[in-house]
Amino acid sequence: DIQMTQSPSSVSAFVGDRVTITCRASQNIDFYLSWYQQKPGKAPNLLIYAASSLQSGVPSRFSGSGSGTDFTLTINSLQPEDSATYYCQQSYSPLRTFGQGTKVEVK
Amino acid sequence: QVQVLESGPGLVKPSQTLSLTCTVSGGSISSGGYYWSWIRQPAGKGLEWIGRFLSSGNTNYNPSLEGRVTISADTSKNQYSLKLTSVTAADTAVYFCAVSYNYDSSGLRFWGQGTLVTVSS
């Protein structure tokens, strides 16, 4: 299995700050990496696919980068509604795996 | 726009079989344009990919569940289903069905609202 490791597990930042979340794969996954946002009691929502492609309707303050084994989700100018848990997921292997999640708190 | 909705019993007894259905609208299971997946999330924990069904009939399953899980489709009803046998309390979770386009970099684009399944006697 491909293991996905996110860091940090939680982060707290102020409105307007830039937040960076890292996802590391246990082997090369090229660009087969997606990012999701999940708010309490809701289904996850796709933010980024193919490592850096912004899903339609997602604010442009969200961006993704990386390839191979190291990936980053950046939230520029953090907003109160960005308070959520964020997950990465690899789709390189037919056996998909998620990272353990990063909880973002907006102060 | 594809929409999916989970349905099934909210309570299952230990050692029995968990059965859930995902009803699809806005897209056809038999069209080949999508991959049909199940994901679960225990309370307060992260997302766990369970498996997926491809319109070709192929399936992929989480190795940790292999042997207990089956995902299949009923094209006449435009539904796909999840069966998980020999359940224990560890299988208590919110179960989501989710859909991606039929290319690997697509991401899971369309999600159901999730349904809570509790395993308890």
PDB file of C-alpha atoms in Angstrom:
ATOM      1  CA  ASP A   1       0.000   0.000   0.000  1.00  0.00           C
ATOM      2  CA  ILE A   2       1.047   3.590  -0.541  1.00  0.00           C
ATOM      3  CA  GLN A   3       1.108   5.430   2.768  1.00  0.00           C
ATOM      4  CA  MET A   4       0.226   9.121   2.874  1.00  0.00           C
ATOM      5  CA  THR A   5       1.555  11.222   5.728  1.00  0.00           C
ATOM      6  CA  GLN A   6       0.278  14.726   6.381  1.00  0.00           C
ATOM      7  CA  SER A   7       1.850  17.395   8.522  1.00  0.00           C
ATOM      8  CA  PRO A   8       1.088  19.119  10.713  1.00  0.00           C
ATOM      9  CA  SER A   9      -1.828  17.265  12.290  1.00  0.00           C
ATOM     10  CA  SER A  10      -3.314  20.592  13.301  1.00  0.00           C
ATOM     11  CA  VAL A  11      -2.609  24.258  12.742  1.00  0.00           C
ATOM     12  CA  SER A  12      -4.065  27.451  14.163  1.00  0.00           C
ATOM     13  CA  ALA A  13      -3.743  30.725  12.278  1.00  0.00           C
ATOM     14  CA  PHE A  14      -5.293  34.155  12.020  1.00  0.00           C
ATOM     15  CA  VAL A  15      -7.596  35.490   9.365  1.00  0.00           C
ATOM     16  CA  GLY A  16      -5.437  36.678   6.487  1.00  0.00           C
ATOM     17  CA  ASP A  17      -2.531  34.347   7.233  1.00  0.00           C
ATOM     18  CA  ARG A  18      -1.059  31.875   4.784  1.00  0.00           C
ATOM     19  CA  VAL A  19      -1.349  28.228   5.816  1.00  0.00           C
ATOM     20  CA  THR A  20       0.667  25.393   4.297  1.00  0.00           C
ATOM     21  CA  ILE A  21      -0.127  21.704   4.706  1.00  0.00           C
ATOM     22  CA  THR A  22       2.263  19.019   3.528  1.00  0.00           C
ATOM     23  CA  CYS A  23       1.482  15.534   2.274  1.00  0.00           C
ATOM     24  CA  ARG A  24       4.215  12.963   1.703  1.00  0.00           C
ATOM     25  CA  ALA A  25       3.745   9.685  -0.154  1.00  0.00           C
ATOM     26  CA  SER A  26       5.706   6.554   0.731  1.00  0.00           C
ATOM     27  CA  GLN A  27       6.610   6.128  -2.951  1.00  0.00           C
ATOM     28  CA  ASN A  28       6.435   8.073  -6.175  1.00  0.00           C
ATOM     29  CA  ILE A  29       2.849   8.942  -7.141  1.00  0.00           C
ATOM     30  CA  ASP A  30       3.669  11.403  -9.957  1.00  0.00           C
ATOM     31  CA  PHE A  31       0.879  13.995  -9.843  1.00  0.00           C
ATOM     32  CA  TYR A  32      -1.924  11.660  -8.733  1.00  0.00           C
ATOM     33  CA  LEU A  33      -2.821  13.615  -5.622  1.00  0.00           C
ATOM     34  CA  SER A  34      -6.069  15.241  -4.535  1.00  0.00           C
ATOM     35  CA  TRP A  35      -6.932  17.505  -1.628  1.00  0.00           C
ATOM     36  CA  TYR A  36     -10.287  17.614   0.188  1.00  0.00           C
ATOM     37  CA  GLN A  37     -11.847  19.910   2.730  1.00  0.00           C
ATOM     38  CA  GLN A  38     -14.235  18.462   5.298  1.00  0.00           C
ATOM     39  CA  LYS A  39     -16.357  20.436   7.733  1.00  0.00           C
ATOM     40  CA  PRO A  40     -17.992  18.768  10.759  1.00  0.00           C
ATOM     41  CA  GLY A  41     -20.984  16.639   9.874  1.00  0.00           C
ATOM     42  CA  LYS A  42     -20.455  17.108   6.141  1.00  0.00           C
ATOM     43  CA  ALA A  43     -19.038  15.066   3.301  1.00  0.00           C
ATOM     44  CA  PRO A  44     -15.563  15.964   2.043  1.00  0.00           C
ATOM     45  CA  ASN A  45     -15.343  18.451  -0.790  1.00  0.00           C
ATOM     46  CA  LEU A  46     -12.762  18.211  -3.567  1.00  0.00           C
ATOM     47  CA  LEU A  47     -10.460  21.243  -3.661  1.00  0.00           C
ATOM     48  CA  ILE A  48      -7.508  20.214  -5.816  1.00  0.00           C
ATOM     49  CA  TYR A  49      -6.972  17.309  -8.212  1.00  0.00           C
ATOM     50  CA  ALA A  50      -3.955  16.230 -10.223  1.00  0.00           C
ATOM     51  CA  ALA A  51      -1.785  17.872  -7.540  1.00  0.00           C
ATOM     52  CA  SER A  52      -2.358  21.450  -8.715  1.00  0.00           C
ATOM     53  CA  SER A  53      -5.646  21.742 -10.620  1.00  0.00           C
ATOM     54  CA  LEU A  54      -8.249  23.829  -8.839  1.00  0.00           C
ATOM     55  CA  GLN A  55     -11.684  22.248  -8.799  1.00  0.00           C
ATOM     56  CA  SER A  56     -14.407  24.428 -10.306  1.00  0.00           C
ATOM     57  CA  GLY A  57     -16.035  26.699  -7.742  1.00  0.00           C
ATOM     58  CA  VAL A  58     -13.198  26.509  -5.229  1.00  0.00           C
ATOM     59  CA  PRO A  59     -11.804  29.909  -4.196  1.00  0.00           C
ATOM     60  CA  SER A  60      -8.507  30.839  -5.786  1.00  0.00           C
ATOM     61  CA  ARG A  61      -6.852  31.297  -2.385  1.00  0.00           C
ATOM     62  CA  PHE A  62      -6.469  27.502  -2.390  1.00  0.00           C
ATOM     63  CA  SER A  63      -3.570  26.118  -4.378  1.00  0.00           C
ATOM     64  CA  GLY A  64      -1.708  22.843  -4.658  1.00  0.00           C
ATOM     65  CA  SER A  65       1.789  21.978  -5.742  1.00  0.00           C
ATOM     66  CA  GLY A  66       4.239  19.120  -5.856  1.00  0.00           C
ATOM     67  CA  SER A  67       4.945  15.905  -7.671  1.00  0.00           C
ATOM     68  CA  GLY A  68       6.592  12.599  -6.958  1.00  0.00           C
ATOM     69  CA  THR A  69       6.426  12.152  -3.196  1.00  0.00           C
ATOM     70  CA  ASP A  70       6.037  15.644  -1.720  1.00  0.00           C
ATOM     71  CA  PHE A  71       2.970  17.808  -2.055  1.00  0.00           C
ATOM     72  CA  THR A  72       1.655  21.012  -0.552  1.00  0.00           C
ATOM     73  CA  LEU A  73      -1.743  22.594  -0.071  1.00  0.00           C
ATOM     74  CA  THR A  74      -1.558  26.335   0.484  1.00  0.00           C
ATOM     75  CA  ILE A  75      -4.363  28.539   1.714  1.00  0.00           C
ATOM     76  CA  ASN A  76      -3.579  32.182   1.031  1.00  0.00           C
ATOM     77  CA  SER A  77      -5.356  34.842   3.062  1.00  0.00           C
ATOM     78  CA  LEU A  78      -7.086  32.424   5.428  1.00  0.00           C
ATOM     79  CA  GLN A  79     -10.798  33.074   5.922  1.00  0.00           C
ATOM     80  CA  PRO A  80     -13.079  32.086   8.841  1.00  0.00           C
ATOM     81  CA  GLU A  81     -14.934  29.623   6.604  1.00  0.00           C
ATOM     82  CA  ASP A  82     -11.682  27.744   5.962  1.00  0.00           C
ATOM     83  CA  SER A  83     -11.878  26.218   9.414  1.00  0.00           C
ATOM     84  CA  ALA A  84     -12.034  22.514   8.577  1.00  0.00           C
ATOM     85  CA  THR A  85     -10.048  19.314   8.298  1.00  0.00           C
ATOM     86  CA  TYR A  86      -8.057  18.796   5.121  1.00  0.00           C
ATOM     87  CA  TYR A  87      -7.137  15.428   3.617  1.00  0.00           C
ATOM     88  CA  CYS A  88      -4.850  14.386   0.814  1.00  0.00           C
ATOM     89  CA  GLN A  89      -5.490  11.233  -1.221  1.00  0.00           C
ATOM     90  CA  GLN A  90      -3.352   9.401  -3.732  1.00  0.00           C
ATOM     91  CA  SER A  91      -4.842   7.900  -6.882  1.00  0.00           C
ATOM     92  CA  TYR A  92      -1.635   6.519  -8.394  1.00  0.00           C
ATOM     93  CA  SER A  93      -2.419   3.045  -7.119  1.00  0.00           C
ATOM     94  CA  PRO A  94      -5.754   1.339  -7.762  1.00  0.00           C
ATOM     95  CA  LEU A  95      -5.764   0.975  -3.979  1.00  0.00           C
ATOM     96  CA  ARG A  96      -6.470   4.543  -2.968  1.00  0.00           C
ATOM     97  CA  THR A  97      -5.283   5.893   0.367  1.00  0.00           C
ATOM     98  CA  PHE A  98      -5.904   9.057   2.356  1.00  0.00           C
ATOM     99  CA  GLY A  99      -3.655  11.017   4.628  1.00  0.00           C
ATOM    100  CA  GLN A 100      -4.645  11.178   8.276  1.00  0.00           C
ATOM    101  CA  GLY A 101      -5.932  14.740   8.006  1.00  0.00           C
ATOM    102  CA  THR A 102      -4.888  18.217   9.122  1.00  0.00           C
ATOM    103  CA  LYS A 103      -7.240  20.285  11.240  1.00  0.00           C
ATOM    104  CA  VAL A 104      -7.125  24.007  10.502  1.00  0.00           C
ATOM    105  CA  GLU A 105      -8.394  26.380  13.150  1.00  0.00           C
ATOM    106  CA  VAL A 106      -8.996  30.016  12.315  1.00  0.00           C
ATOM    107  CA  LYS A 107      -8.340  32.239  15.311  1.00  0.00           C
TER     108      LYS A 107
ATOM    109  CA  GLN B   1     -23.972  16.873 -12.421  1.00  0.00           C
ATOM    110  CA  VAL B   2     -23.898  13.483 -10.761  1.00  0.00           C
ATOM    111  CA  GLN B   3     -25.688  13.140  -7.443  1.00  0.00           C
ATOM    112  CA  VAL B   4     -25.461  10.154  -5.127  1.00  0.00           C
ATOM    113  CA  LEU B   5     -27.377   9.164  -2.030  1.00  0.00           C
ATOM    114  CA  GLU B   6     -26.634   6.416   0.453  1.00  0.00           C
ATOM    115  CA  SER B   7     -29.339   4.263   2.014  1.00  0.00           C
ATOM    116  CA  GLY B   8     -29.484   1.238   4.263  1.00  0.00           C
ATOM    117  CA  PRO B   9     -29.907   0.093   7.856  1.00  0.00           C
ATOM    118  CA  GLY B  10     -28.434   2.312  10.518  1.00  0.00           C
ATOM    119  CA  LEU B  11     -27.944  -0.558  12.953  1.00  0.00           C
ATOM    120  CA  VAL B  12     -26.311  -3.902  12.285  1.00  0.00           C
ATOM    121  CA  LYS B  13     -25.630  -6.681  14.783  1.00  0.00           C
ATOM    122  CA  PRO B  14     -22.110  -7.988  15.296  1.00  0.00           C
ATOM    123  CA  SER B  15     -21.134 -10.861  12.978  1.00  0.00           C
ATOM    124  CA  GLN B  16     -23.872  -9.920  10.514  1.00  0.00           C
ATOM    125  CA  THR B  17     -23.565  -8.299   7.078  1.00  0.00           C
ATOM    126  CA  LEU B  18     -23.669  -4.553   6.520  1.00  0.00           C
ATOM    127  CA  SER B  19     -25.463  -3.695   3.289  1.00  0.00           C
ATOM    128  CA  LEU B  20     -25.666  -0.194   1.828  1.00  0.00           C
ATOM    129  CA  THR B  21     -26.927   1.143  -1.477  1.00  0.00           C
ATOM    130  CA  CYS B  22     -25.872   4.234  -3.363  1.00  0.00           C
ATOM    131  CA  THR B  23     -28.497   5.616  -5.740  1.00  0.00           C
ATOM    132  CA  VAL B  24     -27.099   7.587  -8.655  1.00  0.00           C
ATOM    133  CA  SER B  25     -28.749  10.399 -10.587  1.00  0.00           C
ATOM    134  CA  GLY B  26     -27.369  12.621 -13.315  1.00  0.00           C
ATOM    135  CA  GLY B  27     -25.053   9.919 -14.605  1.00  0.00           C
ATOM    136  CA  SER B  28     -25.208   6.298 -15.691  1.00  0.00           C
ATOM    137  CA  ILE B  29     -23.355   3.497 -13.955  1.00  0.00           C
ATOM    138  CA  SER B  30     -23.190   1.589 -17.209  1.00  0.00           C
ATOM    139  CA  SER B  31     -21.765   4.496 -19.211  1.00  0.00           C
ATOM    140  CA  GLY B  32     -18.149   3.868 -18.300  1.00  0.00           C
ATOM    141  CA  GLY B  33     -17.516   7.519 -17.588  1.00  0.00           C
ATOM    142  CA  TYR B  34     -17.049   7.208 -13.851  1.00  0.00           C
ATOM    143  CA  TYR B  35     -15.545   5.184 -11.010  1.00  0.00           C
ATOM    144  CA  TRP B  36     -17.902   4.342  -8.141  1.00  0.00           C
ATOM    145  CA  SER B  37     -16.390   4.301  -4.667  1.00  0.00           C
ATOM    146  CA  TRP B  38     -17.159   3.776  -0.990  1.00  0.00           C
ATOM    147  CA  ILE B  39     -15.342   5.555   1.849  1.00  0.00           C
ATOM    148  CA  ARG B  40     -15.984   5.394   5.566  1.00  0.00           C
ATOM    149  CA  GLN B  41     -15.157   7.510   8.593  1.00  0.00           C
ATOM    150  CA  PRO B  42     -15.378   6.380  12.219  1.00  0.00           C
ATOM    151  CA  ALA B  43     -16.500   9.075  14.602  1.00  0.00           C
ATOM    152  CA  GLY B  44     -13.745  11.595  15.228  1.00  0.00           C
ATOM    153  CA  LYS B  45     -11.321   9.828  12.883  1.00  0.00           C
ATOM    154  CA  GLY B  46     -10.047  10.160   9.348  1.00  0.00           C
ATOM    155  CA  LEU B  47     -11.276   8.909   6.004  1.00  0.00           C
ATOM    156  CA  GLU B  48     -10.755   5.288   5.011  1.00  0.00           C
ATOM    157  CA  TRP B  49     -11.094   4.218   1.369  1.00  0.00           C
ATOM    158  CA  ILE B  50     -13.086   0.984   1.194  1.00  0.00           C
ATOM    159  CA  GLY B  51     -13.061   0.206  -2.504  1.00  0.00           C
ATOM    160  CA  ARG B  52     -14.454   0.977  -5.925  1.00  0.00           C
ATOM    161  CA  PHE B  53     -16.407  -0.500  -8.805  1.00  0.00           C
ATOM    162  CA  LEU B  54     -15.577   0.199 -12.417  1.00  0.00           C
ATOM    163  CA  SER B  55     -18.174  -0.061 -15.181  1.00  0.00           C
ATOM    164  CA  SER B  56     -15.985  -2.746 -16.774  1.00  0.00           C
ATOM    165  CA  GLY B  57     -16.950  -4.900 -13.812  1.00  0.00           C
ATOM    166  CA  ASN B  58     -13.542  -4.671 -12.187  1.00  0.00           C
ATOM    167  CA  THR B  59     -13.275  -3.872  -8.509  1.00  0.00           C
ATOM    168  CA  ASN B  60     -10.510  -2.763  -6.142  1.00  0.00           C
ATOM    169  CA  TYR B  61     -10.681  -3.155  -2.386  1.00  0.00           C
ATOM    170  CA  ASN B  62      -8.788  -1.938   0.645  1.00  0.00           C
ATOM    171  CA  PRO B  63      -6.511  -4.870   1.577  1.00  0.00           C
ATOM    172  CA  SER B  64      -7.458  -4.437   5.224  1.00  0.00           C
ATOM    173  CA  LEU B  65     -11.053  -5.323   4.309  1.00  0.00           C
ATOM    174  CA  GLU B  66     -10.415  -7.788   1.521  1.00  0.00           C
ATOM    175  CA  GLY B  67     -12.294 -11.000   2.037  1.00  0.00           C
ATOM    176  CA  ARG B  68     -15.147  -9.208   3.797  1.00  0.00           C
ATOM    177  CA  VAL B  69     -16.102  -6.522   1.271  1.00  0.00           C
ATOM    178  CA  THR B  70     -17.990  -6.665  -2.007  1.00  0.00           C
ATOM    179  CA  ILE B  71     -18.957  -3.717  -4.189  1.00  0.00           C
ATOM    180  CA  SER B  72     -21.342  -4.367  -7.048  1.00  0.00           C
ATOM    181  CA  ALA B  73     -23.798  -2.538  -9.271  1.00  0.00           C
ATOM    182  CA  ASP B  74     -27.393  -2.884 -10.389  1.00  0.00           C
ATOM    183  CA  THR B  75     -27.421  -1.035 -13.703  1.00  0.00           C
ATOM    184  CA  SER B  76     -31.188  -1.461 -14.083  1.00  0.00           C
ATOM    185  CA  LYS B  77     -31.695   0.644 -10.971  1.00  0.00           C
ATOM    186  CA  ASN B  78     -28.608   2.843 -11.494  1.00  0.00           C
ATOM    187  CA  GLN B  79     -27.390   1.876  -8.057  1.00  0.00           C
ATOM    188  CA  TYR B  80     -24.260   0.381  -6.614  1.00  0.00           C
ATOM    189  CA  SER B  81     -23.928  -1.362  -3.320  1.00  0.00           C
ATOM    190  CA  LEU B  82     -21.548  -2.211  -0.507  1.00  0.00           C
ATOM    191  CA  LYS B  83     -21.622  -5.445   1.443  1.00  0.00           C
ATOM    192  CA  LEU B  84     -19.351  -5.972   4.432  1.00  0.00           C
ATOM    193  CA  THR B  85     -19.559  -9.307   6.185  1.00  0.00           C
ATOM    194  CA  SER B  86     -18.748 -10.386   9.746  1.00  0.00           C
ATOM    195  CA  VAL B  87     -18.959  -6.856  11.105  1.00  0.00           C
ATOM    196  CA  THR B  88     -17.654  -5.800  14.501  1.00  0.00           C
ATOM    197  CA  ALA B  89     -17.845  -2.595  16.484  1.00  0.00           C
ATOM    198  CA  ALA B  90     -14.764  -1.422  14.572  1.00  0.00           C
ATOM    199  CA  ASP B  91     -16.947  -1.158  11.458  1.00  0.00           C
ATOM    200  CA  THR B  92     -19.124   1.500  13.080  1.00  0.00           C
ATOM    201  CA  ALA B  93     -18.704   4.589  10.930  1.00  0.00           C
ATOM    202  CA  VAL B  94     -20.287   7.083   8.586  1.00  0.00           C
ATOM    203  CA  TYR B  95     -20.238   5.498   5.153  1.00  0.00           C
ATOM    204  CA  PHE B  96     -19.993   7.701   2.052  1.00  0.00           C
ATOM    205  CA  CYS B  97     -20.455   6.824  -1.576  1.00  0.00           C
ATOM    206  CA  ALA B  98     -18.412   8.995  -3.901  1.00  0.00           C
ATOM    207  CA  VAL B  99     -17.814   9.283  -7.627  1.00  0.00           C
ATOM    208  CA  SER B 100     -14.812  10.213  -9.733  1.00  0.00           C
ATOM    209  CA  TYR B 101     -14.439  10.592 -13.458  1.00  0.00           C
ATOM    210  CA  ASN B 102     -12.877   7.596 -15.164  1.00  0.00           C
ATOM    211  CA  TYR B 103      -9.311   8.850 -15.143  1.00  0.00           C
ATOM    212  CA  ASP B 104      -6.999   8.384 -12.204  1.00  0.00           C
ATOM    213  CA  SER B 105      -6.150  12.022 -11.545  1.00  0.00           C
ATOM    214  CA  SER B 106      -9.808  13.032 -11.343  1.00  0.00           C
ATOM    215  CA  GLY B 107     -10.319  13.064  -7.619  1.00  0.00           C
ATOM    216  CA  LEU B 108     -13.583  12.145  -5.916  1.00  0.00           C
ATOM    217  CA  ARG B 109     -15.845  14.823  -7.319  1.00  0.00           C
ATOM    218  CA  PHE B 110     -19.324  13.889  -6.169  1.00  0.00           C
ATOM    219  CA  TRP B 111     -20.147  12.714  -2.644  1.00  0.00           C
ATOM    220  CA  GLY B 112     -23.238  11.519  -0.871  1.00  0.00           C
ATOM    221  CA  GLN B 113     -24.173  13.041   2.461  1.00  0.00           C
ATOM    222  CA  GLY B 114     -23.054   9.936   4.314  1.00  0.00           C
ATOM    223  CA  THR B 115     -24.992   7.449   6.390  1.00  0.00           C
ATOM    224  CA  LEU B 116     -24.150   6.356   9.917  1.00  0.00           C
ATOM    225  CA  VAL B 117     -23.967   2.629  10.505  1.00  0.00           C
ATOM    226  CA  THR B 118     -23.663   1.417  14.065  1.00  0.00           C
ATOM    227  CA  VAL B 119     -22.631  -2.138  14.837  1.00  0.00           C
ATOM    228  CA  SER B 120     -24.175  -3.150  18.121  1.00  0.00           C
ATOM    229  CA  SER B 121     -26.261  -5.926  19.605  1.00  0.00           C
TER     230      SER B 121
END
